[in-house]
Each structure stands twice: as C-alpha cells, then as structure tokens.
Amino acid sequence: MADQVAAMCDQLVKAVNVIMDAETSQIYRLEALKFCEEFKESSSFCVPCGLQLAAKAQPAVVRHFGLQILEHVIKFRWNNMEQAEKVQLKECAMQLLATGTHPILEEESHIKDGLSRIVVEMIKREWPQHWPDMLKEMEALTNQGEAQTELVMLILLRLAEDVITFQTLPTQRRRDIQQTLTQNMESIFSFMMAILHINVEDYRKLKGSPGHELQARGHCRVAVATLNTLAGYIDWVSLVHITTGNCHLLEMLCLLLSEAELQLEAAECLLIAMSRKGKLEERKPFMLLFDDVAIHYILSAAQSADGLAICKKSSDSQAVEVVERRYIFLKRLCQVLCALGGQLCSLVGSDVEVEVPANLSKYLEALLAFTTHSSQFLKSSTVSTWSALFRHETLSKDAVVGEMAIKYIRTSMTNLVKTGFPSRNDNPSCEYSRVDFDSDEDFHSFFFSFRGQQGEVLRIACRIVPLEAFQIAAEWLQYQIASPINTGDTTSKTAEGLCSLLSPSVVQWDAMTVFMECVASQICKNLEEEKLPIDQSMELLRAVLNYDTKDPLILSCVLTNVSALFPFAIHRPHFLPQVLSKLFKAITFEVDHDKKAPRTRAVKNVRRHACSSIIKICRDYPKFILPCFDMFYNHVKKLFLSEAALTHMEKCALMEALVLTSNQFKDFEKQKAFLDELMAPVVAEWTSDDMRRALSDPAMFISFVGADQVVTEDSKDADKAGLNRWRLSFCLYAMLGVVKRARWPADLEEAKAGAFVVGYTPAGAPIYRNPCTAQFLLLLPNLLALIKTHNSLFMPENMARLNDSFSRAHELMDAERNMVLGLTQPLLDIYDSPVYKSSLERMQGFLTTLYDNCFQVLGNAGLSLQQEFYSIERLAEEIAGSAFVSLDDVPDHRLRPMIRVFVRQVVLSCPQEYYDSLLCPLLGPLFAYMLQRLNVKWQVINQRTSVNGEEEEEEEVVCQESQVTQEMLEEQLVRLLNREVLDLLSVTCISRKVSEPAAIKEEVDGKSQI
C-alpha cells in the first residue's frame, strides 16, 4: 500500500506542476485538473496522499494541494468514516499544527490558511461532543512557539466567522458551537489577552535590540494575528467580556495606538467595540476611555495624525506621497473617536446618570485634530460627531464645548475653502485626494456634499456662541474686502485680469460667503432684537455695498453677502435705496458692453443672482419694501424701456418682485389696477390675432417659432423667429410670475376690509377673490390652445414639417438625458468660457421650457385662484380638450411634467365641492389611459430584455453603444413616468391633504431660500 500511495503522490505532484506551469497548454492543464478532481472525489488514498503531500519538505504549491485534499475529505466524507479513521486524521492534523510548518516568518500565508481550515472543519463536526478538550489542546499548542500560536489564532478566528458571521453549517450544529463558545468566552478572552500581552511585551523588548530583529518580528506577527482574532469576537460577544476589569482590554488597545506595527489592528478592534449597541447600562463602562491613560494615547495618536501618513518619495526630493497603511490607520482612529463621541452623547444626560467626563477637552482636541487634518476625507468624517455634540441638550451647555465651538467655527474658515483637487498640487490635501478620489469630478461632487454638511454644523455651533461667530465672520468679510484680487495661475480666458473658479481670491470669497450666510441667518433667528449687532452689521453692509468689482465670480459672492446682511437692514430703513441700487446695477451687469460674444456663465449667474435677491427681499420683507414701491416700480419701467438687454426671465423676475410687494396694498381694487397696468403689454401680446393664429394651428406654430426654416444665423427669418420665441417665453414667464405671486391678505379681517372676500362656503370657510383673476381669464383660452397645439406637434405629419436641422427638437436635452441616466455632470468650466448654444439646443430649450411653463401656470392657478379657477364654466371639458389631446404621440418625458406640476397640483388644491364636476371627469379617463400605456411599455421592455438575454455574446458585442444607451434611457423614462402616476394615484386616493389658503401658503413658502 505504501508503494501505491507513493506512486499516486508522484502522479499528483506532476499534475499539480502541470496545472501551475504557465507554459502548459490548455488541453494538458484541463486533463491534469480533471485527474486531480477525480482523485479527490473517488480515491481511497486521499488521507495518506494528502498527509504525504502536505509534509513541510514538499514545495508550497504541493503542500497546499495536499491540504485541499484533506479538507475535501473532512467536508464530504467525514460522516462515512470509521471512528478510528476520524481519530487518526484528527491526530495527524494536530501533528501538522505542531511540527508540520516552517518558522512563523518563513511559512506561506496560504499554507497557514489551509491548515486552519482543516482544523476548523473538524471542530465544526466534532466539538464539543466528541472533542471536549479542543480548547485545552489549542492552548497547549501555543506553548510550542510563535508559529503554532499564530495558527491557533487563525483557527479561533475562522471558527467565529463560520459559526457567527457566515453561518456556514446546519442550524443545530451552529447553536451547539455558539452556545459552547459563549460558555467558554471568559476563558477564551483571558487566553487571547494573555497571548497579546506576552507577545506585545516581548516585541517591545526585542524590537530595538541588535540581532533580535527576527524574533521581534515573530512576536509582532503573533500580536497582529491575536488582534485580528479579537476583532472577530468583539463584534458579537457579551459586552461584559469587553468591559471586564475596568475595560482592561480597551485600555490595552489604546496603548497599542502608539505602536506603528500594531496600531491599525488595535484601532480596528477599538472601532468594533465602540460601535456596539446595547443597553445603556452595559455601555456605561465605555466612559472609562475618557480616563487619563486611555485619552492620553488617543490624543497623542490624533495629534500626530497630520504628518503620520506622509513620507518623502526619495531622500533628495521634496515630493511626498501617502503611506496607505498609515492613512488607513488614521481613518480607523478617526472612526474610533466618532464612535466614542456617539457613546458619549448616548450616555450623558440619559437614565444611567453619566457625568460629563473631566477629560472632555482632551477628547475634543483629539477630534479637532482630525477636523484640521489636511485630508478632506478625514475632515468630513468628523462632521456628524460635531453635529451631535453641538445639538446635545447637556453637552452643548458645557463651557468646554462652548470654547470648542469657537475653535470649530475658526476651523470652518479653512475647511470651507474648496482646495484639494486630485489633479493639482496647490495644497497638502491634494496628495490625500489622489488616494480618496478617482477624478476632479469625483472630488467636486464630494466637496459639494461636504460643504453642505459643514454649513449645517456651523449653524448649530452659532447657536451656542452667536456673537463670537458673527465677530469671526465680520473679520473675515472685512479682510476679503481689503485684500487685492489674486487671479492666480488660472485666470479667465474671456477678459484680461478676471478670475477663474480656481483663482485664490474666488476660492476665498466663495468660502467666506458660505460662512457669512450660515452665521448671519442664525444670528437673526436666535438673538433678541436688543442683542443683535446691528451697528456692526450695518458697517459691514455699507462696506459690501461700496465694494466695486468687475469680476463676475466675486460680484456674485458680494451679492450673496448683501442678501445675508439684509435682515439687519430692516432696523435701519435708510439703507434700502442703496441695497436696491446695488442689485439693480447687477441686473444689467456686463464684463464688456462692446463684445458681441454670448455672455459667460458667470455673467449670467450675476444677473440671475441679483434678480433672485430682489425677489427674496420682496418675498420676505414686503412691508419694508412697500414705502419704496413707487421708486422701485419707476426704476423697473425705465429698465424695460432702456437699451439694457434684459432677458425675458430677468424682466419677469422684476415683475414678480413688484407683485410680491403689491400684495401689501391689501386693497383689491388697487392691486387689480396695478396688475392690469403691469400685465397690459402681456395681455395685448398674448391675445393678439397673429398670436392666436400661431397658437391654434400646429403648422403655423412651427413656422412661427422657426422650426421649419433652414438655419442661417444672419437671416431676417431667423431674427423674426427668434423674436417670436422671445415673445412667447416672456408672456408665459410673466403669466406664471403673476399667477404664482398675486395673493390676498392672510388675515381674514384685512381681507374683508380690502374687499377680497366675496362669500362663504356651506361649511363657513371664506371664499376669496384674487386680483389677477381677470387677467388670467383673458389669457386662458390661448394658453389652452397652445397646450393642445404643443401636444399635436408630436404627430407624424407635424414632425415631418420640421426642418432637418430641428428633427431632434423634441428630444431630451443632453443635460436632462444625463440626469435621467444618472450620469454625473462634468466639472464646471473653471475658465468660464462664453456659453455658445447651437440652434438645435436653443430650440430644444425653448420647447421644453414652454411646455413646462404652460402646465406650471395651470397648476399654480388652482392653488392661487381656488374657487375662481375651479368654477370656470366647462373647465373639465376645456382641459380634457387641450392637455389630454393626442397623448399617444406625446413622449414619456413630456408627460411627466404634465402629471407632476399640473394634474397633481390641481388634485391637491381642489375644493371638495368640485370633485364630481372636475376631478372625476379628468382623472378617470387619465388613469385608464396611463394604465393601458404603461402596460404596453412594460411589455416591450420585458420582451426586449428576454430577447437580449438569449442573444449570443458575439451579437451583443456588435450591438452599438448608442442603441444600448437609448434603450436604457427609454426604460428609465418609463420607470420615472410610472413613479409620477403612482404618486398622483397616492395623492388622489390615499394621502390627500387639503392645501392651505393661498395667502398662508405664500407665507410658508417665504421661509425657504431662493
């Protein structure tokens, strides 16, 4: 038999060598693999051959195969083996553990893994019933040397993973083993902690001794294995075992944070322990980590964090690189601190009566060390913990936290600055960003989110120390105003001396602006009027108003600061004309008035920003603006008549601001007269004969907007069509602004006095009239005609009328397409080039906005006009005859806004008495149609999916990427449309809420930010 075993072993060795030889042909490799697998499945020599091949005299690859054979026998033949064979195999395995391996530093890790797998497979089948002394035998093995101790740790770790984590054994066996482990956990933990203590002490003694380097490394390897095994148990064992002996284990782990070779594994263990949930009483001992010794080591490790993960690439170079293992340790340590903060917030102020720890300041210093670290990722990791601390009812009132809030606010001045792009080298954080982020786009997306989180924590910190925060913000703003503009090495390409998005001045202004917004908003909300720093804030506002710059990126920041400081100005009304003057000047801002090139994105943003600021002021402080109404209105009239090239959106924004202010007249006739005057040009334009003809006939509409013309930029027809599109857009934006903003007073008595109340419902609720109703009723017929015409544009005969250059005019724009597909938007153009749009892009944008705005007007009309809208004669028939016409031809991406901004809004704001006359006739046919349409769409998608699944791989390769993308786009649009329909169904049948009166709704909306 020995000869047969030897012969078979020779054949197996040859087969393994053939499999592993890179020069072997595929046919021979498959044959050798088949021979090995058949041997494992059927040979009676598996055990003797496996043991012989696993002998340490063999090459590592052969030994590994021998161990695989033994593992296969245990897994699949164990129940068929005689008891004597089981005992013999178990003894042989234990012998392999004792003498079958090379020294710890020489042995291959896959051999150690293979050996531990064999023993664990036997334990899973025999322990505790047939192998009661297993733990004692393992303990005895550790006396034979470091290699055996490491193997025992690997066995204990794999056992915990198989039984607890992965649960890779039958339920009853798992329960038996888990129960036995739990019963012996005290001795297992004592055993592991003793091994850890001994090897750490030996490692520390020997690591600096000449000639003992190998011994020191051996002890270090054992300590690492023990820590990894502890990590596998800490996650699930009773908290008693973790916190026993005054948290001796956790204190030992804290001490190891200072050992470079062991700190990562120690931090992993600490993190698992600190992340444990459970009864507060059981977690109370965690507070011992705030004692002097533990917190000292945590603080020391944290304060050395900034330089710890960086090293020079070479001795003669200044270039540095991130050391991955050290950086991972810092991330774990940061997580440990955050988890410890979570435990602190849970325990302090709870029923278990935990006091604020005496060393809280040291903990906060450690947390601050990571908040000031160069790595943007580490900074972001601390945000949620600061938020919890500053929000905590007890801790936020502690003097130490108050002092730290000031430090955190000052740190935010640095952290809000957008630096650290992976592609650049202008900041220490760039090196870390190259490890954490794949691209500048990835970093940009991360920082956008991170800055939002920082802003939230900054606002919370301001509630604790409001005046100190405002002082810091004021100093920073004054510094920026006094500092000369530094364009840096990335200047704008559009004009000499202008900044780009990455210019030092823009980056600083941007960060300071975010800071000022957060601080100023909290000051106004949380301080009594007599405590407000009004004089200081007015000095700041004066300085900002007097600051003059031609750089659009910086001017945008200046405007934000004006808005942030404006709430203080209501206490000094004489500042209002200066504020309005600054904003009006920005509305007509140009970098170069003589240039013919399109405006850059930055210039457009300045103008939009100014419009938004005026709307926001008029929305939030209309009473304050009312005394200046005539001046405001006259200035707007002059702007409209002047040569200043205002876009239709800018004109309508100014009209919207005027309407908001006019609501303070609280006199129906006066408001109506003003709206009649304001909207007179719009009503005349919209109801004119040529407009009516164009809006009522698809062919004439296509010609009217120039979609059937050959595109030549300098032709008169193109100019005329462009003017027509401008007229249409202006009328719709003006309609939307007035319908959305015209209101009656929120106070019933004021509404009565102003003649807004015309009656009462049977339930006793007042019925109001809106001053814009007359204009809306004049505009409605052509609005419905336009919606009907727009739906008809998708019919084949009308699609054929489009010029070839506009054949894709009704398709999704690229930005919308990417949004639907979930593709990240490209990084902002840092050089702010002029925004050139093709004729097709302009037409797509026009048609999309036109369609959306039609439904926005109708949706807001129900909310604003209420009974006056819903009582329109034959309204259901009119809507069904326009919005619901030709739906078969309307694409999915056009149906979504109709459902979301129109039908849904009509349902939400409809008074109950109009359910039968309006909602039922509209919604019944709509739901029936959408059900049929979506069913057909899903059948097509499912059929396409099943056909694609059956196609050959070669055919899939040939399939063009554009076709695949188009199919994905169509499927995603169906999903989104499905979601809109379900949402409509929900608000219709399940969760319908009666909307608030329009005047009150306006006040609620007023609290949000534009």
Short mmCIF file of N, CA and C in Angstrom, two decimals, residues 686 695 701 705 725 727-730 732-733 783 786-787 790 793 844-856:
data_model
loop_
_atom_site.label_atom_id
_atom_site.label_comp_id
_atom_site.label_asym_id
_atom_site.label_seq_id
_atom_site.Cartn_x
_atom_site.Cartn_y
_atom_site.Cartn_z
N TRP A 686 -50.45 88.53 -25.96
CA TRP A 686 -50.92 87.14 -25.91
C TRP A 686 -52.27 86.96 -26.61
N LEU A 695 -50.87 80.09 -32.15
CA LEU A 695 -51.02 79.16 -31.05
C LEU A 695 -52.08 78.11 -31.32
N PHE A 701 -47.71 77.31 -35.92
CA PHE A 701 -46.83 77.43 -34.75
C PHE A 701 -45.39 77.06 -35.12
N VAL A 705 -42.25 79.81 -34.80
CA VAL A 705 -41.04 79.71 -33.97
C VAL A 705 -39.80 79.37 -34.78
N ARG A 725 -40.08 83.62 -30.54
CA ARG A 725 -39.84 82.72 -29.40
C ARG A 725 -39.67 83.53 -28.13
N ARG A 727 -41.05 86.45 -27.49
CA ARG A 727 -42.38 86.94 -27.11
C ARG A 727 -43.17 85.87 -26.36
N LEU A 728 -43.14 84.66 -26.91
CA LEU A 728 -43.86 83.56 -26.26
C LEU A 728 -43.33 83.29 -24.86
N SER A 729 -42.01 83.19 -24.75
CA SER A 729 -41.39 82.88 -23.46
C SER A 729 -41.69 83.97 -22.44
N PHE A 730 -41.59 85.24 -22.88
CA PHE A 730 -41.84 86.35 -21.96
C PHE A 730 -43.28 86.32 -21.45
N LEU A 732 -45.34 83.80 -21.14
CA LEU A 732 -45.59 82.68 -20.23
C LEU A 732 -44.91 82.89 -18.88
N TYR A 733 -43.66 83.38 -18.90
CA TYR A 733 -42.98 83.65 -17.63
C TYR A 733 -43.71 84.74 -16.84
N LEU A 783 -53.84 79.98 -23.80
CA LEU A 783 -52.97 79.06 -23.07
C LEU A 783 -53.39 77.62 -23.34
N LEU A 786 -52.48 76.69 -26.88
CA LEU A 786 -51.06 76.37 -27.01
C LEU A 786 -50.77 74.96 -26.52
N ILE A 787 -51.38 74.57 -25.38
CA ILE A 787 -51.15 73.22 -24.86
C ILE A 787 -51.64 72.17 -25.86
N HIS A 790 -49.26 72.14 -28.76
CA HIS A 790 -47.99 71.52 -28.38
C HIS A 790 -48.11 70.00 -28.38
N LEU A 793 -47.87 68.64 -31.84
CA LEU A 793 -46.58 68.74 -32.54
C LEU A 793 -45.90 67.39 -32.71
N GLN A 844 -34.51 73.24 -28.57
CA GLN A 844 -34.88 72.23 -27.56
C GLN A 844 -35.20 72.89 -26.23
N GLY A 845 -34.35 73.82 -25.81
CA GLY A 845 -34.56 74.51 -24.55
C GLY A 845 -35.86 75.31 -24.56
N PHE A 846 -36.13 75.98 -25.68
CA PHE A 846 -37.35 76.79 -25.79
C PHE A 846 -38.60 75.91 -25.68
N LEU A 847 -38.66 74.83 -26.45
CA LEU A 847 -39.85 73.98 -26.45
C LEU A 847 -40.07 73.30 -25.10
N THR A 848 -38.97 72.86 -24.48
CA THR A 848 -39.08 72.21 -23.16
C THR A 848 -39.63 73.18 -22.12
N THR A 849 -39.03 74.38 -22.08
CA THR A 849 -39.45 75.38 -21.09
C THR A 849 -40.88 75.84 -21.35
N LEU A 850 -41.22 76.01 -22.62
CA LEU A 850 -42.58 76.44 -22.98
C LEU A 850 -43.62 75.43 -22.48
N TYR A 851 -43.36 74.17 -22.73
CA TYR A 851 -44.30 73.10 -22.32
C TYR A 851 -44.43 73.06 -20.80
N ASP A 852 -43.29 73.10 -20.11
CA ASP A 852 -43.31 73.08 -18.65
C ASP A 852 -44.07 74.28 -18.08
N ASN A 853 -43.79 75.47 -18.62
CA ASN A 853 -44.41 76.68 -18.08
C ASN A 853 -45.91 76.72 -18.29
N CYS A 854 -46.39 76.15 -19.40
CA CYS A 854 -47.85 76.08 -19.61
C CYS A 854 -48.51 75.35 -18.45
N PHE A 855 -47.96 74.23 -18.09
CA PHE A 855 -48.55 73.44 -17.01
C PHE A 855 -48.27 74.04 -15.64
N GLN A 856 -47.14 74.74 -15.51
CA GLN A 856 -46.87 75.44 -14.26
C GLN A 856 -47.93 76.51 -14.01
#
